[in-house]
Amino acid sequence: MQHLIFLFILLPGFLFSQSGEDLFSEANKARKAKNYSKAFELYNKAIEKNPDNRDYYLQRCECLMDMEKYQQAFQCFSDAIIKFPTDPHFYFGRGVLAEAFDKNQHAIEDFTSALQFATEDTFKAIILSNRGGSRAKIRDFTNALNDLKDAYKINPKSVAILTNLGYISDEAGKPEDAIGYLEKALELQPDFMPAISNLGFKYQKLGNHKKAIEYFDRAIKLDPKSGFPWNNRGYSKLLMGDKKGALKDINQSIKLNPSNSYAYRNRGLVYVHMNKKDLDFKDFVQALNMVFAAQYGDDVILLKNRHCR
């Protein structure tokens, strides 16, 4: 009798002992079902079973990002880099987090490390595109353009890469290339809103505001909750003399995206044209407080000094 009881006690542990792969599979199912806490716990158990499986670590780090625990995710990627120092995916993941929080120089370093160890061309194109984006954020447009051109050579059918090339070409002093890249993007995907918006912005810079507004109209129709095309259309309306229409559009832009310093810059200009001195000063100061100069240059400083003495 005692022998039977002894077997009964051991039997459940024997039946329910799970391998690392079993735990990993369950974790992936939980993550897919958005049960992130359970998934994270299961990834940890899988790692206990097999501490040398890099896939377990990668999914655990990405699960932390799903949970919006970004500081822990950053540390997760850092710890994984120590354990897997030649795996590009951990450098890339940490770089994406750094870029998201405007730590662009750190992001560039991590993307560079990822590129050093990456072997698949598709992944290399993604890394180059992200590094180009980070370089653009610190206004290193020449190197950003080189990165995106290299990414384009690998993947010439990517609408995202073509759209970014259109934007960066303009900023790098090659406006003649910008429209061509953007039109190629729309040939591949006619409703791709970023390419439509950037074409509008390009025509705006060329002074063709009627054409620019046509593209901004298309962008707003496709994504009315994005504040950027509203802001850009408002600026073109201002330069066409429609001050009321410009103010209405830019107010809508700020409502949808209150963190866009450029919208405050543009609304300040509207108030300049309306001779509303207190309001233009307030918006120019707001744009500067939102670190406009670091992103776009000293334009607002000059506007504030010129119009708000």
PDB file of C-alpha atoms in Angstrom:
ATOM      1  CA  MET A   1       0.000   0.000   0.000  1.00  0.00           C
ATOM      2  CA  GLN A   2       2.793   2.363   0.867  1.00  0.00           C
ATOM      3  CA  HIS A   3       4.484   1.503  -2.402  1.00  0.00           C
ATOM      4  CA  LEU A   4       1.362   2.471  -4.377  1.00  0.00           C
ATOM      5  CA  ILE A   5       1.040   5.785  -2.544  1.00  0.00           C
ATOM      6  CA  PHE A   6       4.681   6.564  -3.253  1.00  0.00           C
ATOM      7  CA  LEU A   7       4.112   6.039  -6.984  1.00  0.00           C
ATOM      8  CA  PHE A   8       0.954   8.158  -6.897  1.00  0.00           C
ATOM      9  CA  ILE A   9       2.891  11.119  -5.459  1.00  0.00           C
ATOM     10  CA  LEU A  10       5.619  10.963  -8.081  1.00  0.00           C
ATOM     11  CA  LEU A  11       3.348  10.350 -11.048  1.00  0.00           C
ATOM     12  CA  PRO A  12       2.018  13.940 -11.593  1.00  0.00           C
ATOM     13  CA  GLY A  13       5.522  15.368 -11.646  1.00  0.00           C
ATOM     14  CA  PHE A  14       6.561  12.809 -14.207  1.00  0.00           C
ATOM     15  CA  LEU A  15       3.523  13.373 -16.416  1.00  0.00           C
ATOM     16  CA  PHE A  16       3.645  17.177 -16.377  1.00  0.00           C
ATOM     17  CA  SER A  17       7.372  17.729 -16.697  1.00  0.00           C
ATOM     18  CA  GLN A  18       7.745  20.086 -19.678  1.00  0.00           C
ATOM     19  CA  SER A  19      10.679  20.697 -21.937  1.00  0.00           C
ATOM     20  CA  GLY A  20      11.985  24.135 -22.801  1.00  0.00           C
ATOM     21  CA  GLU A  21      10.367  23.868 -26.234  1.00  0.00           C
ATOM     22  CA  ASP A  22       6.992  22.976 -24.697  1.00  0.00           C
ATOM     23  CA  LEU A  23       7.180  25.993 -22.393  1.00  0.00           C
ATOM     24  CA  PHE A  24       8.312  28.206 -25.254  1.00  0.00           C
ATOM     25  CA  SER A  25       5.392  27.073 -27.403  1.00  0.00           C
ATOM     26  CA  GLU A  26       2.938  27.797 -24.590  1.00  0.00           C
ATOM     27  CA  ALA A  27       4.543  31.200 -24.046  1.00  0.00           C
ATOM     28  CA  ASN A  28       4.134  32.078 -27.716  1.00  0.00           C
ATOM     29  CA  LYS A  29       0.470  31.089 -27.574  1.00  0.00           C
ATOM     30  CA  ALA A  30      -0.070  33.228 -24.491  1.00  0.00           C
ATOM     31  CA  ARG A  31       1.683  36.161 -26.117  1.00  0.00           C
ATOM     32  CA  LYS A  32      -0.428  35.795 -29.253  1.00  0.00           C
ATOM     33  CA  ALA A  33      -3.508  35.883 -27.003  1.00  0.00           C
ATOM     34  CA  LYS A  34      -2.078  39.064 -25.419  1.00  0.00           C
ATOM     35  CA  ASN A  35      -1.687  37.386 -22.055  1.00  0.00           C
ATOM     36  CA  TYR A  36       1.721  38.959 -21.717  1.00  0.00           C
ATOM     37  CA  SER A  37       2.278  38.319 -18.000  1.00  0.00           C
ATOM     38  CA  LYS A  38       1.752  34.593 -18.443  1.00  0.00           C
ATOM     39  CA  ALA A  39       3.918  34.592 -21.569  1.00  0.00           C
ATOM     40  CA  PHE A  40       6.743  36.354 -19.752  1.00  0.00           C
ATOM     41  CA  GLU A  41       6.607  33.839 -16.897  1.00  0.00           C
ATOM     42  CA  LEU A  42       6.711  30.940 -19.341  1.00  0.00           C
ATOM     43  CA  TYR A  43       9.654  32.436 -21.282  1.00  0.00           C
ATOM     44  CA  ASN A  44      11.559  32.633 -18.001  1.00  0.00           C
ATOM     45  CA  LYS A  45      10.798  28.980 -17.263  1.00  0.00           C
ATOM     46  CA  ALA A  46      11.893  28.002 -20.761  1.00  0.00           C
ATOM     47  CA  ILE A  47      15.194  29.817 -20.218  1.00  0.00           C
ATOM     48  CA  GLU A  48      15.682  27.943 -16.930  1.00  0.00           C
ATOM     49  CA  LYS A  49      15.313  24.707 -18.877  1.00  0.00           C
ATOM     50  CA  ASN A  50      17.608  25.773 -21.696  1.00  0.00           C
ATOM     51  CA  PRO A  51      19.687  28.886 -20.892  1.00  0.00           C
ATOM     52  CA  ASP A  52      21.554  28.768 -24.220  1.00  0.00           C
ATOM     53  CA  ASN A  53      18.577  29.177 -26.556  1.00  0.00           C
ATOM     54  CA  ARG A  54      18.699  32.726 -27.961  1.00  0.00           C
ATOM     55  CA  ASP A  55      15.104  32.544 -29.265  1.00  0.00           C
ATOM     56  CA  TYR A  56      13.814  32.298 -25.705  1.00  0.00           C
ATOM     57  CA  TYR A  57      15.711  35.441 -24.726  1.00  0.00           C
ATOM     58  CA  LEU A  58      14.606  37.357 -27.815  1.00  0.00           C
ATOM     59  CA  GLN A  59      10.931  36.602 -27.309  1.00  0.00           C
ATOM     60  CA  ARG A  60      11.182  37.479 -23.621  1.00  0.00           C
ATOM     61  CA  CYS A  61      12.629  40.891 -24.467  1.00  0.00           C
ATOM     62  CA  GLU A  62       9.958  41.523 -27.090  1.00  0.00           C
ATOM     63  CA  CYS A  63       7.276  40.429 -24.620  1.00  0.00           C
ATOM     64  CA  LEU A  64       8.477  43.152 -22.243  1.00  0.00           C
ATOM     65  CA  MET A  65       8.032  45.639 -25.080  1.00  0.00           C
ATOM     66  CA  ASP A  66       4.492  44.327 -25.574  1.00  0.00           C
ATOM     67  CA  MET A  67       3.913  45.006 -21.875  1.00  0.00           C
ATOM     68  CA  GLU A  68       5.303  48.556 -22.378  1.00  0.00           C
ATOM     69  CA  LYS A  69       7.982  47.859 -19.790  1.00  0.00           C
ATOM     70  CA  TYR A  70      10.575  49.608 -21.903  1.00  0.00           C
ATOM     71  CA  GLN A  71      13.289  50.092 -19.311  1.00  0.00           C
ATOM     72  CA  GLN A  72      13.163  46.398 -18.433  1.00  0.00           C
ATOM     73  CA  ALA A  73      13.139  45.528 -22.138  1.00  0.00           C
ATOM     74  CA  PHE A  74      16.231  47.679 -22.678  1.00  0.00           C
ATOM     75  CA  GLN A  75      17.990  45.840 -19.846  1.00  0.00           C
ATOM     76  CA  CYS A  76      16.776  42.512 -21.252  1.00  0.00           C
ATOM     77  CA  PHE A  77      18.417  43.260 -24.610  1.00  0.00           C
ATOM     78  CA  SER A  78      21.580  44.446 -22.858  1.00  0.00           C
ATOM     79  CA  ASP A  79      21.823  41.245 -20.808  1.00  0.00           C
ATOM     80  CA  ALA A  80      21.235  39.165 -23.932  1.00  0.00           C
ATOM     81  CA  ILE A  81      24.025  41.027 -25.757  1.00  0.00           C
ATOM     82  CA  ILE A  82      26.439  39.966 -23.003  1.00  0.00           C
ATOM     83  CA  LYS A  83      25.375  36.340 -23.445  1.00  0.00           C
ATOM     84  CA  PHE A  84      25.085  36.442 -27.265  1.00  0.00           C
ATOM     85  CA  PRO A  85      27.589  39.141 -28.318  1.00  0.00           C
ATOM     86  CA  THR A  86      27.452  38.330 -32.048  1.00  0.00           C
ATOM     87  CA  ASP A  87      23.668  38.093 -32.443  1.00  0.00           C
ATOM     88  CA  PRO A  88      22.438  41.123 -34.438  1.00  0.00           C
ATOM     89  CA  HIS A  89      18.815  40.897 -33.275  1.00  0.00           C
ATOM     90  CA  PHE A  90      19.580  41.980 -29.711  1.00  0.00           C
ATOM     91  CA  TYR A  91      21.551  45.036 -30.864  1.00  0.00           C
ATOM     92  CA  PHE A  92      18.718  45.864 -33.258  1.00  0.00           C
ATOM     93  CA  GLY A  93      16.041  45.535 -30.568  1.00  0.00           C
ATOM     94  CA  ARG A  94      17.955  47.776 -28.176  1.00  0.00           C
ATOM     95  CA  GLY A  95      18.567  50.252 -30.987  1.00  0.00           C
ATOM     96  CA  VAL A  96      14.852  50.446 -31.764  1.00  0.00           C
ATOM     97  CA  LEU A  97      14.150  51.248 -28.104  1.00  0.00           C
ATOM     98  CA  ALA A  98      16.898  53.873 -27.998  1.00  0.00           C
ATOM     99  CA  GLU A  99      15.540  55.507 -31.159  1.00  0.00           C
ATOM    100  CA  ALA A 100      11.998  55.537 -29.765  1.00  0.00           C
ATOM    101  CA  PHE A 101      13.206  57.585 -26.807  1.00  0.00           C
ATOM    102  CA  ASP A 102      15.342  59.926 -28.949  1.00  0.00           C
ATOM    103  CA  LYS A 103      18.640  58.422 -27.836  1.00  0.00           C
ATOM    104  CA  ASN A 104      19.637  58.532 -31.467  1.00  0.00           C
ATOM    105  CA  GLN A 105      23.413  58.342 -31.093  1.00  0.00           C
ATOM    106  CA  HIS A 106      23.037  55.202 -28.972  1.00  0.00           C
ATOM    107  CA  ALA A 107      20.610  53.824 -31.544  1.00  0.00           C
ATOM    108  CA  ILE A 108      23.104  54.446 -34.359  1.00  0.00           C
ATOM    109  CA  GLU A 109      25.809  52.585 -32.431  1.00  0.00           C
ATOM    110  CA  ASP A 110      23.525  49.602 -31.845  1.00  0.00           C
ATOM    111  CA  PHE A 111      22.333  49.522 -35.457  1.00  0.00           C
ATOM    112  CA  THR A 112      25.965  49.644 -36.577  1.00  0.00           C
ATOM    113  CA  SER A 113      26.769  46.650 -34.357  1.00  0.00           C
ATOM    114  CA  ALA A 114      23.706  44.794 -35.661  1.00  0.00           C
ATOM    115  CA  LEU A 115      24.823  45.458 -39.223  1.00  0.00           C
ATOM    116  CA  GLN A 116      28.282  44.090 -38.433  1.00  0.00           C
ATOM    117  CA  PHE A 117      26.845  40.707 -37.428  1.00  0.00           C
ATOM    118  CA  ALA A 118      23.808  40.451 -39.736  1.00  0.00           C
ATOM    119  CA  THR A 119      24.022  37.895 -42.551  1.00  0.00           C
ATOM    120  CA  GLU A 120      20.572  38.054 -44.195  1.00  0.00           C
ATOM    121  CA  ASP A 121      20.118  40.760 -46.823  1.00  0.00           C
ATOM    122  CA  THR A 122      16.501  41.454 -45.856  1.00  0.00           C
ATOM    123  CA  PHE A 123      17.510  42.097 -42.254  1.00  0.00           C
ATOM    124  CA  LYS A 124      20.437  44.258 -43.380  1.00  0.00           C
ATOM    125  CA  ALA A 125      18.024  46.466 -45.331  1.00  0.00           C
ATOM    126  CA  ILE A 126      15.860  46.905 -42.233  1.00  0.00           C
ATOM    127  CA  ILE A 127      18.864  47.804 -40.084  1.00  0.00           C
ATOM    128  CA  LEU A 128      20.173  50.291 -42.659  1.00  0.00           C
ATOM    129  CA  SER A 129      16.757  51.912 -42.944  1.00  0.00           C
ATOM    130  CA  ASN A 130      16.503  52.313 -39.169  1.00  0.00           C
ATOM    131  CA  ARG A 131      20.031  53.665 -38.876  1.00  0.00           C
ATOM    132  CA  GLY A 132      19.253  56.132 -41.644  1.00  0.00           C
ATOM    133  CA  GLY A 133      16.180  57.251 -39.706  1.00  0.00           C
ATOM    134  CA  SER A 134      18.218  57.815 -36.553  1.00  0.00           C
ATOM    135  CA  ARG A 135      20.843  59.754 -38.479  1.00  0.00           C
ATOM    136  CA  ALA A 136      18.148  61.922 -40.010  1.00  0.00           C
ATOM    137  CA  LYS A 137      16.872  62.757 -36.522  1.00  0.00           C
ATOM    138  CA  ILE A 138      20.264  64.241 -35.618  1.00  0.00           C
ATOM    139  CA  ARG A 139      20.295  66.009 -39.015  1.00  0.00           C
ATOM    140  CA  ASP A 140      23.124  63.900 -40.434  1.00  0.00           C
ATOM    141  CA  PHE A 141      21.335  63.801 -43.774  1.00  0.00           C
ATOM    142  CA  THR A 142      24.321  62.837 -45.918  1.00  0.00           C
ATOM    143  CA  ASN A 143      24.992  59.597 -44.040  1.00  0.00           C
ATOM    144  CA  ALA A 144      21.249  58.985 -43.640  1.00  0.00           C
ATOM    145  CA  LEU A 145      20.888  59.167 -47.423  1.00  0.00           C
ATOM    146  CA  ASN A 146      23.793  56.746 -47.928  1.00  0.00           C
ATOM    147  CA  ASP A 147      22.182  54.256 -45.536  1.00  0.00           C
ATOM    148  CA  LEU A 148      18.840  54.435 -47.312  1.00  0.00           C
ATOM    149  CA  LYS A 149      20.446  54.078 -50.741  1.00  0.00           C
ATOM    150  CA  ASP A 150      22.214  50.937 -49.541  1.00  0.00           C
ATOM    151  CA  ALA A 151      18.917  49.625 -48.164  1.00  0.00           C
ATOM    152  CA  TYR A 152      17.222  50.418 -51.485  1.00  0.00           C
ATOM    153  CA  LYS A 153      19.844  48.412 -53.402  1.00  0.00           C
ATOM    154  CA  ILE A 154      18.938  45.398 -51.291  1.00  0.00           C
ATOM    155  CA  ASN A 155      15.163  45.926 -51.378  1.00  0.00           C
ATOM    156  CA  PRO A 156      14.042  48.173 -54.274  1.00  0.00           C
ATOM    157  CA  LYS A 157      10.383  47.194 -53.765  1.00  0.00           C
ATOM    158  CA  SER A 158      10.040  48.642 -50.262  1.00  0.00           C
ATOM    159  CA  VAL A 159       7.612  51.573 -50.208  1.00  0.00           C
ATOM    160  CA  ALA A 160       8.901  52.558 -46.752  1.00  0.00           C
ATOM    161  CA  ILE A 161      12.497  52.815 -47.969  1.00  0.00           C
ATOM    162  CA  LEU A 162      11.432  54.733 -51.101  1.00  0.00           C
ATOM    163  CA  THR A 163       9.364  57.151 -49.010  1.00  0.00           C
ATOM    164  CA  ASN A 164      12.229  57.783 -46.613  1.00  0.00           C
ATOM    165  CA  LEU A 165      14.547  58.288 -49.586  1.00  0.00           C
ATOM    166  CA  GLY A 166      12.169  60.935 -50.875  1.00  0.00           C
ATOM    167  CA  TYR A 167      12.271  62.796 -47.577  1.00  0.00           C
ATOM    168  CA  ILE A 168      16.012  62.430 -46.962  1.00  0.00           C
ATOM    169  CA  SER A 169      17.000  63.313 -50.541  1.00  0.00           C
ATOM    170  CA  ASP A 170      15.314  66.658 -50.138  1.00  0.00           C
ATOM    171  CA  GLU A 171      16.973  67.342 -46.784  1.00  0.00           C
ATOM    172  CA  ALA A 172      20.358  66.241 -48.166  1.00  0.00           C
ATOM    173  CA  GLY A 173      20.165  68.855 -50.916  1.00  0.00           C
ATOM    174  CA  LYS A 174      19.052  66.545 -53.729  1.00  0.00           C
ATOM    175  CA  PRO A 175      15.483  67.727 -54.371  1.00  0.00           C
ATOM    176  CA  GLU A 176      15.578  66.473 -57.957  1.00  0.00           C
ATOM    177  CA  ASP A 177      15.641  62.884 -56.672  1.00  0.00           C
ATOM    178  CA  ALA A 178      12.890  63.252 -54.075  1.00  0.00           C
ATOM    179  CA  ILE A 179       9.814  63.281 -56.313  1.00  0.00           C
ATOM    180  CA  GLY A 180      11.090  60.314 -58.315  1.00  0.00           C
ATOM    181  CA  TYR A 181      11.485  58.137 -55.221  1.00  0.00           C
ATOM    182  CA  LEU A 182       8.062  59.129 -53.883  1.00  0.00           C
ATOM    183  CA  GLU A 183       6.315  58.478 -57.184  1.00  0.00           C
ATOM    184  CA  LYS A 184       7.936  55.020 -57.328  1.00  0.00           C
ATOM    185  CA  ALA A 185       6.543  54.343 -53.855  1.00  0.00           C
ATOM    186  CA  LEU A 186       3.029  55.266 -55.000  1.00  0.00           C
ATOM    187  CA  GLU A 187       3.377  53.081 -58.087  1.00  0.00           C
ATOM    188  CA  LEU A 188       3.941  50.161 -55.742  1.00  0.00           C
ATOM    189  CA  GLN A 189       1.226  51.197 -53.255  1.00  0.00           C
ATOM    190  CA  PRO A 190      -1.095  54.005 -54.428  1.00  0.00           C
ATOM    191  CA  ASP A 191      -2.689  54.532 -51.009  1.00  0.00           C
ATOM    192  CA  PHE A 192       0.540  54.715 -48.990  1.00  0.00           C
ATOM    193  CA  MET A 193      -0.166  57.763 -46.867  1.00  0.00           C
ATOM    194  CA  PRO A 194       3.429  58.723 -45.891  1.00  0.00           C
ATOM    195  CA  ALA A 195       4.456  58.906 -49.584  1.00  0.00           C
ATOM    196  CA  ILE A 196       1.367  60.989 -50.389  1.00  0.00           C
ATOM    197  CA  SER A 197       2.105  63.387 -47.509  1.00  0.00           C
ATOM    198  CA  ASN A 198       5.762  63.700 -48.457  1.00  0.00           C
ATOM    199  CA  LEU A 199       4.869  64.469 -52.084  1.00  0.00           C
ATOM    200  CA  GLY A 200       2.603  67.205 -50.789  1.00  0.00           C
ATOM    201  CA  PHE A 201       5.437  68.523 -48.663  1.00  0.00           C
ATOM    202  CA  LYS A 202       7.785  68.414 -51.655  1.00  0.00           C
ATOM    203  CA  TYR A 203       5.428  70.452 -53.847  1.00  0.00           C
ATOM    204  CA  GLN A 204       4.951  72.817 -50.926  1.00  0.00           C
ATOM    205  CA  LYS A 205       8.698  73.473 -50.820  1.00  0.00           C
ATOM    206  CA  LEU A 206       8.672  74.061 -54.564  1.00  0.00           C
ATOM    207  CA  GLY A 207       5.980  76.715 -54.057  1.00  0.00           C
ATOM    208  CA  ASN A 208       3.268  74.754 -55.875  1.00  0.00           C
ATOM    209  CA  HIS A 209       0.740  74.994 -53.039  1.00  0.00           C
ATOM    210  CA  LYS A 210      -2.270  74.049 -55.126  1.00  0.00           C
ATOM    211  CA  LYS A 211      -0.608  70.729 -56.003  1.00  0.00           C
ATOM    212  CA  ALA A 212       0.577  70.321 -52.421  1.00  0.00           C
ATOM    213  CA  ILE A 213      -2.951  70.729 -51.064  1.00  0.00           C
ATOM    214  CA  GLU A 214      -4.214  68.049 -53.458  1.00  0.00           C
ATOM    215  CA  TYR A 215      -1.797  65.551 -51.887  1.00  0.00           C
ATOM    216  CA  PHE A 216      -2.568  66.689 -48.338  1.00  0.00           C
ATOM    217  CA  ASP A 217      -6.291  66.268 -49.096  1.00  0.00           C
ATOM    218  CA  ARG A 218      -5.588  62.685 -50.168  1.00  0.00           C
ATOM    219  CA  ALA A 219      -3.561  62.027 -47.011  1.00  0.00           C
ATOM    220  CA  ILE A 220      -6.266  63.430 -44.736  1.00  0.00           C
ATOM    221  CA  LYS A 221      -8.922  61.346 -46.479  1.00  0.00           C
ATOM    222  CA  LEU A 222      -6.851  58.206 -45.934  1.00  0.00           C
ATOM    223  CA  ASP A 223      -5.945  58.982 -42.315  1.00  0.00           C
ATOM    224  CA  PRO A 224      -7.989  61.858 -40.826  1.00  0.00           C
ATOM    225  CA  LYS A 225      -6.595  61.162 -37.348  1.00  0.00           C
ATOM    226  CA  SER A 226      -2.993  61.946 -38.310  1.00  0.00           C
ATOM    227  CA  GLY A 227      -2.093  65.508 -37.374  1.00  0.00           C
ATOM    228  CA  PHE A 228       0.776  66.000 -39.820  1.00  0.00           C
ATOM    229  CA  PRO A 229      -1.126  66.448 -43.126  1.00  0.00           C
ATOM    230  CA  TRP A 230      -3.520  68.858 -41.409  1.00  0.00           C
ATOM    231  CA  ASN A 231      -0.567  70.976 -40.313  1.00  0.00           C
ATOM    232  CA  ASN A 232       1.064  70.902 -43.745  1.00  0.00           C
ATOM    233  CA  ARG A 233      -2.166  71.730 -45.546  1.00  0.00           C
ATOM    234  CA  GLY A 234      -2.708  74.612 -43.153  1.00  0.00           C
ATOM    235  CA  TYR A 235       0.710  76.023 -43.965  1.00  0.00           C
ATOM    236  CA  SER A 236       0.039  75.852 -47.715  1.00  0.00           C
ATOM    237  CA  LYS A 237      -3.320  77.560 -47.167  1.00  0.00           C
ATOM    238  CA  LEU A 238      -1.543  80.323 -45.262  1.00  0.00           C
ATOM    239  CA  LEU A 239       0.891  80.898 -48.123  1.00  0.00           C
ATOM    240  CA  MET A 240      -2.067  81.056 -50.513  1.00  0.00           C
ATOM    241  CA  GLY A 241      -3.634  83.785 -48.360  1.00  0.00           C
ATOM    242  CA  ASP A 242      -6.314  81.683 -46.649  1.00  0.00           C
ATOM    243  CA  LYS A 243      -5.551  82.629 -43.033  1.00  0.00           C
ATOM    244  CA  LYS A 244      -8.828  81.342 -41.548  1.00  0.00           C
ATOM    245  CA  GLY A 245      -8.514  78.015 -43.366  1.00  0.00           C
ATOM    246  CA  ALA A 246      -4.894  77.736 -42.253  1.00  0.00           C
ATOM    247  CA  LEU A 247      -5.760  78.384 -38.604  1.00  0.00           C
ATOM    248  CA  LYS A 248      -8.576  75.837 -38.683  1.00  0.00           C
ATOM    249  CA  ASP A 249      -6.314  73.133 -40.154  1.00  0.00           C
ATOM    250  CA  ILE A 250      -3.411  73.778 -37.798  1.00  0.00           C
ATOM    251  CA  ASN A 251      -5.687  73.835 -34.745  1.00  0.00           C
ATOM    252  CA  GLN A 252      -6.976  70.430 -35.828  1.00  0.00           C
ATOM    253  CA  SER A 253      -3.386  69.231 -36.227  1.00  0.00           C
ATOM    254  CA  ILE A 254      -2.500  70.327 -32.688  1.00  0.00           C
ATOM    255  CA  LYS A 255      -5.627  68.678 -31.334  1.00  0.00           C
ATOM    256  CA  LEU A 256      -4.652  65.384 -32.976  1.00  0.00           C
ATOM    257  CA  ASN A 257      -0.911  65.605 -32.321  1.00  0.00           C
ATOM    258  CA  PRO A 258      -0.106  68.120 -29.560  1.00  0.00           C
ATOM    259  CA  SER A 259       3.540  67.023 -29.412  1.00  0.00           C
ATOM    260  CA  ASN A 260       4.397  68.321 -32.911  1.00  0.00           C
ATOM    261  CA  SER A 261       6.458  71.469 -32.369  1.00  0.00           C
ATOM    262  CA  TYR A 262       6.229  72.359 -36.075  1.00  0.00           C
ATOM    263  CA  ALA A 263       2.475  72.896 -35.774  1.00  0.00           C
ATOM    264  CA  TYR A 264       3.062  75.538 -33.087  1.00  0.00           C
ATOM    265  CA  ARG A 265       5.635  77.181 -35.341  1.00  0.00           C
ATOM    266  CA  ASN A 266       3.108  77.304 -38.187  1.00  0.00           C
ATOM    267  CA  ARG A 267       0.290  78.574 -36.004  1.00  0.00           C
ATOM    268  CA  GLY A 268       2.613  81.266 -34.719  1.00  0.00           C
ATOM    269  CA  LEU A 269       3.100  82.368 -38.331  1.00  0.00           C
ATOM    270  CA  VAL A 270      -0.669  82.446 -38.853  1.00  0.00           C
ATOM    271  CA  TYR A 271      -0.984  84.737 -35.831  1.00  0.00           C
ATOM    272  CA  VAL A 272       1.793  86.942 -37.253  1.00  0.00           C
ATOM    273  CA  HIS A 273      -0.283  87.388 -40.429  1.00  0.00           C
ATOM    274  CA  MET A 274      -3.371  88.048 -38.286  1.00  0.00           C
ATOM    275  CA  ASN A 275      -1.397  90.590 -36.241  1.00  0.00           C
ATOM    276  CA  LYS A 276      -2.120  88.725 -32.999  1.00  0.00           C
ATOM    277  CA  LYS A 277       1.149  89.483 -31.280  1.00  0.00           C
ATOM    278  CA  ASP A 278       0.609  87.845 -27.905  1.00  0.00           C
ATOM    279  CA  LEU A 279      -0.545  84.618 -29.482  1.00  0.00           C
ATOM    280  CA  ASP A 280       2.319  84.362 -31.983  1.00  0.00           C
ATOM    281  CA  PHE A 281       4.857  84.882 -29.190  1.00  0.00           C
ATOM    282  CA  LYS A 282       3.188  82.177 -27.098  1.00  0.00           C
ATOM    283  CA  ASP A 283       3.314  79.638 -29.944  1.00  0.00           C
ATOM    284  CA  PHE A 284       6.918  80.376 -30.895  1.00  0.00           C
ATOM    285  CA  VAL A 285       7.964  79.932 -27.252  1.00  0.00           C
ATOM    286  CA  GLN A 286       5.958  76.695 -27.079  1.00  0.00           C
ATOM    287  CA  ALA A 287       7.742  75.371 -30.172  1.00  0.00           C
ATOM    288  CA  LEU A 288      11.125  76.209 -28.642  1.00  0.00           C
ATOM    289  CA  ASN A 289      10.183  74.585 -25.338  1.00  0.00           C
ATOM    290  CA  MET A 290       9.375  71.444 -27.322  1.00  0.00           C
ATOM    291  CA  VAL A 291      12.977  71.378 -28.614  1.00  0.00           C
ATOM    292  CA  PHE A 292      12.119  72.594 -32.117  1.00  0.00           C
ATOM    293  CA  ALA A 293      15.664  73.839 -32.736  1.00  0.00           C
ATOM    294  CA  ALA A 294      17.220  70.427 -32.057  1.00  0.00           C
ATOM    295  CA  GLN A 295      14.910  68.814 -34.604  1.00  0.00           C
ATOM    296  CA  TYR A 296      14.565  71.451 -37.306  1.00  0.00           C
ATOM    297  CA  GLY A 297      17.183  74.172 -36.822  1.00  0.00           C
ATOM    298  CA  ASP A 298      17.016  77.780 -35.628  1.00  0.00           C
ATOM    299  CA  ASP A 299      14.047  78.891 -37.752  1.00  0.00           C
ATOM    300  CA  VAL A 300      11.731  79.566 -34.795  1.00  0.00           C
ATOM    301  CA  ILE A 301      14.431  81.499 -32.948  1.00  0.00           C
ATOM    302  CA  LEU A 302      14.735  83.802 -35.966  1.00  0.00           C
ATOM    303  CA  LEU A 303      10.949  84.135 -36.274  1.00  0.00           C
ATOM    304  CA  LYS A 304      10.579  84.954 -32.588  1.00  0.00           C
ATOM    305  CA  ASN A 305      13.341  87.583 -32.722  1.00  0.00           C
ATOM    306  CA  ARG A 306      11.877  89.120 -35.886  1.00  0.00           C
ATOM    307  CA  HIS A 307       8.224  89.292 -34.884  1.00  0.00           C
ATOM    308  CA  CYS A 308       8.097  89.286 -31.073  1.00  0.00           C
ATOM    309  CA  ARG A 309      10.397  91.981 -29.785  1.00  0.00           C
TER     310      ARG A 309
END
